[in-house]
PDB file of C-alpha atoms and ligand atoms in Angstrom:
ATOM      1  CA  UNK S  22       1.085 -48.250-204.616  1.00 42.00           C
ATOM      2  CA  UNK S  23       0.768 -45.931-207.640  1.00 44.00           C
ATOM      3  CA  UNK S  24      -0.611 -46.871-210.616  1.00 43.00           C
ATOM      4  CA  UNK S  25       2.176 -47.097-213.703  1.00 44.00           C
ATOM      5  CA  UNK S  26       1.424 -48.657-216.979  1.00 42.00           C
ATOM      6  CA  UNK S  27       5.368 -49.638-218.056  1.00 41.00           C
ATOM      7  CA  UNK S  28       5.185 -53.677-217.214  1.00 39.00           C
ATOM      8  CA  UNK S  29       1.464 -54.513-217.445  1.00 37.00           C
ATOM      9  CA  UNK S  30       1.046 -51.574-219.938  1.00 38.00           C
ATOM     10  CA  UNK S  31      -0.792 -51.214-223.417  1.00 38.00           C
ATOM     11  CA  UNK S  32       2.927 -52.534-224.814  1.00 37.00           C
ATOM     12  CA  UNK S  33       2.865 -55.974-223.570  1.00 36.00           C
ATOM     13  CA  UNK S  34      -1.210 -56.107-223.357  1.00 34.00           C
ATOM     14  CA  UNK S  35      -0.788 -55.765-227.299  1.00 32.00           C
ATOM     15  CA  UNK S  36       1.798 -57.585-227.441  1.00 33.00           C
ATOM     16  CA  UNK S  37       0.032 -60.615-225.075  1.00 34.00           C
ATOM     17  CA  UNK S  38      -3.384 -60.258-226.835  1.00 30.00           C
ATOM     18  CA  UNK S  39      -2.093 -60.229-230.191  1.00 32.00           C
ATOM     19  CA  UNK S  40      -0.509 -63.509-230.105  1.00 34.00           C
ATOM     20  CA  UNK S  41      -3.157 -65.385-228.897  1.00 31.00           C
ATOM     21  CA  UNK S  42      -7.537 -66.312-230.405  1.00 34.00           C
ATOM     22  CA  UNK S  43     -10.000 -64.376-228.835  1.00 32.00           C
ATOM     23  CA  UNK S  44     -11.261 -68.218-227.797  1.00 33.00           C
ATOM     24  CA  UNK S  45      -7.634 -68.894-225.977  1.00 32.00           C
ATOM     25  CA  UNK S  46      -7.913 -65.761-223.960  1.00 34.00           C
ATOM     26  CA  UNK S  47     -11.465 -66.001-223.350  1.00 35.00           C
ATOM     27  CA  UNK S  48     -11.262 -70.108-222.164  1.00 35.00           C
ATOM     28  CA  UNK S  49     -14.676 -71.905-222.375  1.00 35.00           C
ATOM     29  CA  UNK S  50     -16.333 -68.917-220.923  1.00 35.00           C
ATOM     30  CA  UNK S  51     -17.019 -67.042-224.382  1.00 35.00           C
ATOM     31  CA  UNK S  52     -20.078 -65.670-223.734  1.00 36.00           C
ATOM     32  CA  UNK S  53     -19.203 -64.307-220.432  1.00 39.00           C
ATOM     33  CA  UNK S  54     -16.071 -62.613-221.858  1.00 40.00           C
ATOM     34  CA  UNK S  55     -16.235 -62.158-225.353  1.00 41.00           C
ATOM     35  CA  UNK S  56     -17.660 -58.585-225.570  1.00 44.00           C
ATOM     36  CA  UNK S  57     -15.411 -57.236-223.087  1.00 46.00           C
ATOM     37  CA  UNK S  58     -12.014 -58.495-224.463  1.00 48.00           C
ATOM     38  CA  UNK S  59     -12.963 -57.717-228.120  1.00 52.00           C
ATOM     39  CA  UNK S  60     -13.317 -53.855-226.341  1.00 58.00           C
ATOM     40  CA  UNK S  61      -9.980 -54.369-224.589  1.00 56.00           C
ATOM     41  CA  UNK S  62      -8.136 -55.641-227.478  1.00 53.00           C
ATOM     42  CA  UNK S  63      -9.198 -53.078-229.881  1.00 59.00           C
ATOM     43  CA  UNK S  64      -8.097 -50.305-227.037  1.00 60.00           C
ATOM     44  CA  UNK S  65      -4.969 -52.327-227.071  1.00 54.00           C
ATOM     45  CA  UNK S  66      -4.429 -51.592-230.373  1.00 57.00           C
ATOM     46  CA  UNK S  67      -5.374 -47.993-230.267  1.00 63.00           C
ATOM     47  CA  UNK S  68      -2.618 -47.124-227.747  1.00 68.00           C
ATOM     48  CA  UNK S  69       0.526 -46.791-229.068  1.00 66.00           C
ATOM     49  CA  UNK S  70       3.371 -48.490-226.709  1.00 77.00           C
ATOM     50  CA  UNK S  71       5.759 -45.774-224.709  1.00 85.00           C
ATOM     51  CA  UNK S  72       7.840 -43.261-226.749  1.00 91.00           C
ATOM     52  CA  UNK S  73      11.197 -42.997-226.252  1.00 94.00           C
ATOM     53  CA  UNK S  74      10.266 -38.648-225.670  1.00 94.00           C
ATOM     54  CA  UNK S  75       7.296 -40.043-223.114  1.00 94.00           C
ATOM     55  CA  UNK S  76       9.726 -42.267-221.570  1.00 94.00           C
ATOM     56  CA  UNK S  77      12.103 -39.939-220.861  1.00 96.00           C
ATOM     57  CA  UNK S  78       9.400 -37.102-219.522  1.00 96.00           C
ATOM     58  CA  UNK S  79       8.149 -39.543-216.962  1.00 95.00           C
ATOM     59  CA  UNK S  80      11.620 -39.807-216.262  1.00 97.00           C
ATOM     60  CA  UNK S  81      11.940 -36.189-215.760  1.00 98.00           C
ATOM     61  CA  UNK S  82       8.060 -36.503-213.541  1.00 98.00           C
ATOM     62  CA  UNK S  83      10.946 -38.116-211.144  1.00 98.00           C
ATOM     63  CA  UNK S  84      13.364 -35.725-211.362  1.00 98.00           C
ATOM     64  CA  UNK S  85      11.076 -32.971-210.308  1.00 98.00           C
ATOM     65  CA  UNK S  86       9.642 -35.074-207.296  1.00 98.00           C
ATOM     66  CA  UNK S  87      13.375 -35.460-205.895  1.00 98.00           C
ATOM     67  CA  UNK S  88      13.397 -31.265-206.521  1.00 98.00           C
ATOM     68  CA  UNK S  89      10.917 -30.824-204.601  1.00 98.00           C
ATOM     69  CA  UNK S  90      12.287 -32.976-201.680  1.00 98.00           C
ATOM     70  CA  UNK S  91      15.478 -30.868-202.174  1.00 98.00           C
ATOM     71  CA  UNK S  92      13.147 -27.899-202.019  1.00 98.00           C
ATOM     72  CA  UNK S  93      11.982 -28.891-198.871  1.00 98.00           C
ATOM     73  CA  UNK S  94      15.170 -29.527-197.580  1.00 98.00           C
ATOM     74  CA  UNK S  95      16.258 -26.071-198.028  1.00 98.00           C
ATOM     75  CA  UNK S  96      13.245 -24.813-196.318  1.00 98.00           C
ATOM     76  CA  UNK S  97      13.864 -26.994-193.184  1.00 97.00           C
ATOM     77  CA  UNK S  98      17.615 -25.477-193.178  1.00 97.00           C
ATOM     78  CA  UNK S  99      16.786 -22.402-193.625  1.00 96.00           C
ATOM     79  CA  UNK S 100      14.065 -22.061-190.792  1.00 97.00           C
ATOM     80  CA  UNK S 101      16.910 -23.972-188.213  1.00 95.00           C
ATOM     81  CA  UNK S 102      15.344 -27.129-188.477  1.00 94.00           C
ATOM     82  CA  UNK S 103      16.831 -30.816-188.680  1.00 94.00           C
ATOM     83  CA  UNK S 104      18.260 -31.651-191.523  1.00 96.00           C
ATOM     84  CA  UNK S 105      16.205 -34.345-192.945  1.00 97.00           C
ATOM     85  CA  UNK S 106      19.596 -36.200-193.691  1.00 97.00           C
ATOM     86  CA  UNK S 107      18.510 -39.976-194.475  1.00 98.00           C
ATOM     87  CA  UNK S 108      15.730 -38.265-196.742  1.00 98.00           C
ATOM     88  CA  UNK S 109      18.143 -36.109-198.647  1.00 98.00           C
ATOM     89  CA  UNK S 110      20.635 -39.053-198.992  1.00 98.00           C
ATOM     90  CA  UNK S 111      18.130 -41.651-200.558  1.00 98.00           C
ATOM     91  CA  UNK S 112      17.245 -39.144-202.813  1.00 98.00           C
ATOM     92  CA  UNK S 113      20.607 -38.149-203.766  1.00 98.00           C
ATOM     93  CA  UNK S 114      20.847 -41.952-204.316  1.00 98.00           C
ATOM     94  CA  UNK S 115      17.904 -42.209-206.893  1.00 97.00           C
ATOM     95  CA  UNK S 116      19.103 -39.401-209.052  1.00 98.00           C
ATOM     96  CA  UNK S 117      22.629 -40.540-208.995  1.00 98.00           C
ATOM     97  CA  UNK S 118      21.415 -44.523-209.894  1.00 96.00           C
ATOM     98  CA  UNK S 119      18.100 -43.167-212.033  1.00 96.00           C
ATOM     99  CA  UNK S 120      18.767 -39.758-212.970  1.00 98.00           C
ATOM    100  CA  UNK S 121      23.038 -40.008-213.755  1.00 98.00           C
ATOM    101  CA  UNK S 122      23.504 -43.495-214.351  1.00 96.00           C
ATOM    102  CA  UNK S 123      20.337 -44.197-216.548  1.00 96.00           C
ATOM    103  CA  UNK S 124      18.406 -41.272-217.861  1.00 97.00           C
ATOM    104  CA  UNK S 125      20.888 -38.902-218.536  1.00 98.00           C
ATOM    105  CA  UNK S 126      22.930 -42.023-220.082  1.00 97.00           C
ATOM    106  CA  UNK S 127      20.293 -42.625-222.773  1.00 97.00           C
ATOM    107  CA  UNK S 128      20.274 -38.982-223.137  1.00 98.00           C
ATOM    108  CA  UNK S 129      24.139 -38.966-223.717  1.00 98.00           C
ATOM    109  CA  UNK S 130      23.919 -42.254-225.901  1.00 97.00           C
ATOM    110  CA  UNK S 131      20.754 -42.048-228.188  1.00 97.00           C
ATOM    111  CA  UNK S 132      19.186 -38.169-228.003  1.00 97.00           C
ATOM    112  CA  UNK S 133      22.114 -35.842-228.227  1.00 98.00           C
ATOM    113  CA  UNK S 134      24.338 -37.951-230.744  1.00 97.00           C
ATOM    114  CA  UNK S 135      21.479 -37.799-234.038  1.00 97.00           C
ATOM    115  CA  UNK S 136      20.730 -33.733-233.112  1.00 98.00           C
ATOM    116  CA  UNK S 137      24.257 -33.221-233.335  1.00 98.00           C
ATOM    117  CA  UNK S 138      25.067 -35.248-236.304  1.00 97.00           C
ATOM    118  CA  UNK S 139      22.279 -33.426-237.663  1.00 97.00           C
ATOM    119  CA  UNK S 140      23.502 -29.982-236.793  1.00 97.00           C
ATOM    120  CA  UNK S 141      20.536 -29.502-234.607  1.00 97.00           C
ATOM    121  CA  UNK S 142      20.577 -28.210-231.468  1.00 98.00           C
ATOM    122  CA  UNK S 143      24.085 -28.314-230.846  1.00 98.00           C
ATOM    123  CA  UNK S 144      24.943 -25.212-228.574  1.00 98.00           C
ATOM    124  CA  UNK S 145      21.838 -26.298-226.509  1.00 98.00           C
ATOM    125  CA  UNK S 146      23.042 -29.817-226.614  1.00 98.00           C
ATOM    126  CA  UNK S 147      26.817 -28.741-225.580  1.00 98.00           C
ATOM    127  CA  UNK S 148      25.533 -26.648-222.239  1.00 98.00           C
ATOM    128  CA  UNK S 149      23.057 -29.774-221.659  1.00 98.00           C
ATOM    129  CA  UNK S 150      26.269 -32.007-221.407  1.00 98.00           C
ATOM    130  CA  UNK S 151      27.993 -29.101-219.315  1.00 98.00           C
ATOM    131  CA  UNK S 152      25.101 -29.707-216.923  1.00 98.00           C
ATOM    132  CA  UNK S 153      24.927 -33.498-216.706  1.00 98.00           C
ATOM    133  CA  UNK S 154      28.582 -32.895-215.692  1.00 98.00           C
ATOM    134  CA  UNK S 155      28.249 -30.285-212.912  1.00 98.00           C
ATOM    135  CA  UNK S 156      25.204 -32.325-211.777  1.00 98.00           C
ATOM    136  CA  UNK S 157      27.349 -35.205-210.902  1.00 98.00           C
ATOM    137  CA  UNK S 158      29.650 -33.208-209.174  1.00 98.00           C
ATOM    138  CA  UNK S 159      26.930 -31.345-206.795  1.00 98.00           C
ATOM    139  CA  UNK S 160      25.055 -34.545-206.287  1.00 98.00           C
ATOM    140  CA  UNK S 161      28.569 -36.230-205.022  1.00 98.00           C
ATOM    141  CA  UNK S 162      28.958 -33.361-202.666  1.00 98.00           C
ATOM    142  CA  UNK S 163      24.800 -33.749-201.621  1.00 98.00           C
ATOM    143  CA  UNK S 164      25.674 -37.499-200.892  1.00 98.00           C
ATOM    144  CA  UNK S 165      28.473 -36.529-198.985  1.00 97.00           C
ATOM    145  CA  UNK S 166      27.353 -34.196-196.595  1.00 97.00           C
ATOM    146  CA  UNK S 167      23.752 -36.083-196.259  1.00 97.00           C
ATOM    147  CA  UNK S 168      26.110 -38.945-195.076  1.00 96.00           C
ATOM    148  CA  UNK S 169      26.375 -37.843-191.482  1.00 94.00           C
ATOM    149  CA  UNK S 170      24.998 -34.919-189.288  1.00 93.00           C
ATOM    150  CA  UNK S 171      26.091 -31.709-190.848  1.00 91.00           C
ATOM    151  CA  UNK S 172      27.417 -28.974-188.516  1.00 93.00           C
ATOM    152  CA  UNK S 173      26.701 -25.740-188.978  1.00 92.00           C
ATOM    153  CA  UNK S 174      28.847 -24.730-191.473  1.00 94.00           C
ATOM    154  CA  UNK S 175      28.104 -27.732-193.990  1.00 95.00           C
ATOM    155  CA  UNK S 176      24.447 -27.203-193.651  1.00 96.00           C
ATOM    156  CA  UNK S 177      24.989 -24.227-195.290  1.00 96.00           C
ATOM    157  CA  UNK S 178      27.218 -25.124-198.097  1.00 97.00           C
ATOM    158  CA  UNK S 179      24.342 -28.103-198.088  1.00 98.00           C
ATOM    159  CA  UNK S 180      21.382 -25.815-198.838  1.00 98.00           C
ATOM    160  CA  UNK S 181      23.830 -24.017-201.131  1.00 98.00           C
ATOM    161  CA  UNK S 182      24.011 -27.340-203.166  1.00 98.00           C
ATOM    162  CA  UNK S 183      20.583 -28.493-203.009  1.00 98.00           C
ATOM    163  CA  UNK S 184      19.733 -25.045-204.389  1.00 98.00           C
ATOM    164  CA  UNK S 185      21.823 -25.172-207.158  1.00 98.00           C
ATOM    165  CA  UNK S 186      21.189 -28.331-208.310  1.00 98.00           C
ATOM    166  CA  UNK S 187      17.195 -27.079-208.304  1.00 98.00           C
ATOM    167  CA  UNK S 188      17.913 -23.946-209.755  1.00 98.00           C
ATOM    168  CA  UNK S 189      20.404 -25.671-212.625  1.00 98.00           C
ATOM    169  CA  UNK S 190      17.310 -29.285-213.354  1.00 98.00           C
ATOM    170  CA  UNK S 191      14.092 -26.845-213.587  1.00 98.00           C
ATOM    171  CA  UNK S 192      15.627 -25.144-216.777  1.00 98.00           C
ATOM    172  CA  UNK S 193      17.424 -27.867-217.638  1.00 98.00           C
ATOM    173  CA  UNK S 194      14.695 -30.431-217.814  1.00 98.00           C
ATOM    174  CA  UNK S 195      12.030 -27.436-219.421  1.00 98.00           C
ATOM    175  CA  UNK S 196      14.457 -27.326-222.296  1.00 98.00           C
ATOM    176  CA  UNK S 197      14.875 -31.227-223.013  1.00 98.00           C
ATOM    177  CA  UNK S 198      10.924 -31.652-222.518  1.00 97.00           C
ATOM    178  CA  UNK S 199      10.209 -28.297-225.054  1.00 97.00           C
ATOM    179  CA  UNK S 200      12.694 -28.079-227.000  1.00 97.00           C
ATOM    180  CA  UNK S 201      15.112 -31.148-227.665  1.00 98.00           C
ATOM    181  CA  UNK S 202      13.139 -34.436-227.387  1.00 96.00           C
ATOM    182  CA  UNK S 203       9.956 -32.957-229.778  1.00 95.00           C
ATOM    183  CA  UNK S 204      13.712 -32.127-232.313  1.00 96.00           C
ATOM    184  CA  UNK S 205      14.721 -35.550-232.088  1.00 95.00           C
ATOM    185  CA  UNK S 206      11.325 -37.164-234.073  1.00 91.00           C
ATOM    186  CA  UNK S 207      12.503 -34.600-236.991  1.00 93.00           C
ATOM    187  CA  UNK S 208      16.617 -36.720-236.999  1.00 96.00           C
ATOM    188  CA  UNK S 209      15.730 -40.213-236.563  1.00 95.00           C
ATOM    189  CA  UNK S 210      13.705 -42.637-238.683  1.00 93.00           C
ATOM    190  CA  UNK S 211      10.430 -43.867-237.806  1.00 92.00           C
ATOM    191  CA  UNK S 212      12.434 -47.448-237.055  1.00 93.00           C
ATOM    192  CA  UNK S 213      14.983 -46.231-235.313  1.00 93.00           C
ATOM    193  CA  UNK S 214      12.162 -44.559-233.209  1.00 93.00           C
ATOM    194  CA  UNK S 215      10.661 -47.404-232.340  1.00 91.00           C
ATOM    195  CA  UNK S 216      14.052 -49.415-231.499  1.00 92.00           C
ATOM    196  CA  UNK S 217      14.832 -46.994-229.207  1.00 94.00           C
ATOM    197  CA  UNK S 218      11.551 -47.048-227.286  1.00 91.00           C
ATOM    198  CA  UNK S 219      12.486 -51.003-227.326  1.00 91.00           C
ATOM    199  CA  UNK S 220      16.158 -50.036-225.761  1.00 93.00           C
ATOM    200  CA  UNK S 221      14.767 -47.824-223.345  1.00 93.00           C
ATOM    201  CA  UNK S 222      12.751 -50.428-222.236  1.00 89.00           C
ATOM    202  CA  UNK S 223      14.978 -53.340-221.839  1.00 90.00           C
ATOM    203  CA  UNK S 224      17.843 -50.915-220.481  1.00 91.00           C
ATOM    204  CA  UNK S 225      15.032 -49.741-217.799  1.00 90.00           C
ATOM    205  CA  UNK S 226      14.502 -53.073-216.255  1.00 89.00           C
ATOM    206  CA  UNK S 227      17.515 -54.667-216.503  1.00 91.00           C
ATOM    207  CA  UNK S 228      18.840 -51.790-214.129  1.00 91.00           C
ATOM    208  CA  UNK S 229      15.748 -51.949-212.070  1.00 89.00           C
ATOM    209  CA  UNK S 230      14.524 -54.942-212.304  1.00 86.00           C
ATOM    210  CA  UNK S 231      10.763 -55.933-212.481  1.00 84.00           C
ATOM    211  CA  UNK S 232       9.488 -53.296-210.629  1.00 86.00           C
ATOM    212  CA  UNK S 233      11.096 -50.917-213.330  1.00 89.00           C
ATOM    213  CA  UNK S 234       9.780 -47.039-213.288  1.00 92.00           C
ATOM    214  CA  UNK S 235       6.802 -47.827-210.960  1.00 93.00           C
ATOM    215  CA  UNK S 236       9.110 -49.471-208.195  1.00 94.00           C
ATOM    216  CA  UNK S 237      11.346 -45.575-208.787  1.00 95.00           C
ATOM    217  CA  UNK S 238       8.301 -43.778-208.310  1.00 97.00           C
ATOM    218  CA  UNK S 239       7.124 -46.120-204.990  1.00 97.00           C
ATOM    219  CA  UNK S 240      10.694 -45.015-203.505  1.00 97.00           C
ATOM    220  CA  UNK S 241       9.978 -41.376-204.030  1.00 98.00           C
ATOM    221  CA  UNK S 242       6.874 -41.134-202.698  1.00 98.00           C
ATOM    222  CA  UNK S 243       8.029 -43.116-199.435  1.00 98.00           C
ATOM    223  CA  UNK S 244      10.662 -40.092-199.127  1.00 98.00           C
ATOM    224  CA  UNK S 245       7.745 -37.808-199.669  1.00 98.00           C
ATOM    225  CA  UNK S 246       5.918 -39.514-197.177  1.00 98.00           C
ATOM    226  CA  UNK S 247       8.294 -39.531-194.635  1.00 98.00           C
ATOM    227  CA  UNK S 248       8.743 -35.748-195.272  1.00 98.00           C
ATOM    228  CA  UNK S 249       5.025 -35.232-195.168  1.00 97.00           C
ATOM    229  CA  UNK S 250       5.026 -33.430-198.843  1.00 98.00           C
ATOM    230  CA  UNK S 251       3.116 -36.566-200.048  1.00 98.00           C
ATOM    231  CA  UNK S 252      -0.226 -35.351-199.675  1.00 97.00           C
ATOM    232  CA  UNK S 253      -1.552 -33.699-203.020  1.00 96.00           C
ATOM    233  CA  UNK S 254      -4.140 -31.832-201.492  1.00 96.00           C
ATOM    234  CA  UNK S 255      -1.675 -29.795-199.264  1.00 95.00           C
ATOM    235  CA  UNK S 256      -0.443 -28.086-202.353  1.00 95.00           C
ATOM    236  CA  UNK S 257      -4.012 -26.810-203.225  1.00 97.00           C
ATOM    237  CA  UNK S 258      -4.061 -23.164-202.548  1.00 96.00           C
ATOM    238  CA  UNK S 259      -7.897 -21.367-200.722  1.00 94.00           C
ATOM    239  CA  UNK S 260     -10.356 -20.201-202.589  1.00 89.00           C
TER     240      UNK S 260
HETATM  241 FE1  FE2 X  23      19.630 -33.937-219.560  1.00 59.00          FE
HETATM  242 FE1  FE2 X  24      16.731 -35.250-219.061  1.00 59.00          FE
END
């Protein structure tokens, strides 16, 4: 399992740590484990807890994983291969329940609302919407024809889709990363900041549960696995 810092993170470390005596956390073995918490505490405090703009990038860390499944989806079409149907499908799944239903919902609720009341952004922020729309509608027909064995006619309207929905998300997601969430520090208080980094959070695992971003991430890379596009190293070009 991957390593993820959004449950166990800095945020509740700080949060634990900060609440209780060095001699409470430490129990009767001071000596032993005074040093060494003292050092963890302090980096505690150093870290600041998850931005809402981090937040949402890791978010986007997702998105591009499920591209690259689509990506190699495409590829297996194109060269006459199976479709790798239940793949395709559980990933059409995540972005509709992570991507649709949660991410581009906090986008739609708490990003794009404070740039536009601020007059900021707002022809970027219009097409952005556009997008989020046409997304849904692409990802419905993606679910759709993933649902069964394609013939050959739907497997090409499929890799038409899975295309389109890469070629629409790389831009897409560029933009928000570059251009719109580094805006949105300049519209919203320092508080209101913070409360949404709090929102996020609480939004994140009541939709998820527990498991939250990390258990998101553990479902992609089983679809990368399965795929065999998992392996970092394969993406390494010669010397
Ligand atoms: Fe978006
Ligand atoms: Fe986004």
């Amino acid at each position: 399992m991957e390593q993820h810092n959004r449950t166990d993170g800095p945020l509740v470390h700080r949060r634990a740590l900060l609440g209780l005596p060095v001699a409470v956390v430490c129990g009767s073995a001071l000596t032993a484990c005074g040093a060494r918490t003292t050092d963890a505490a302090t980096t505690a405090e150093r870290i600041e807890p998850v931005t809402p703009p981090e937040d949402l990038m890791r978010e986007h860390g997702v998105l591009k994983r499920v591209l690259l499944i689509y990506r190699e989806g495409v590829r297996r079409i194109d060269t006459g291969g199976t479709v790798p149907t239940v793949e395709l499908h559980a990933s059409a799944g995540l972005i509709r329940s992570f991507i649709e239903e949660y991410h581009e919902r906090l986008e739609e609720q708490y990003v794009f609302p404070p740039l536009v009341a601020a007059g900021k952004l707002t022809d970027t922020v219009t097409i952005l919407l556009q997008q989020h729309q046409r997304g849904r509608t692409v990802t419905g027909r993606i679910l759709e024809a993933t649902g069964t064995t394609p013939s050959a006619q739907a497997r090409r309207a499929l890799a038409a889709d899975l295309t389109a929905f890469v070629r629409m998300y790389e831009p897409h997601e560029a933009r928000e990363d570059t251009v719109v969430f580094p805006a949105l520090r300049e519209v919203v208080s320092a508080d209101r900041f913070n409360e949404m980094g709090d929102i996020f959070e609480a939004e994140e695992h009541r939709r998820f549960g527990t498991a939250g971003f990390a258990g998101v991430v553990d479902q992609v890379a089983d679809i990368e696995k399965s795929l065999g596009i998992y392996d970092l190293a394969q993406f390494t070009p010669r010397a």
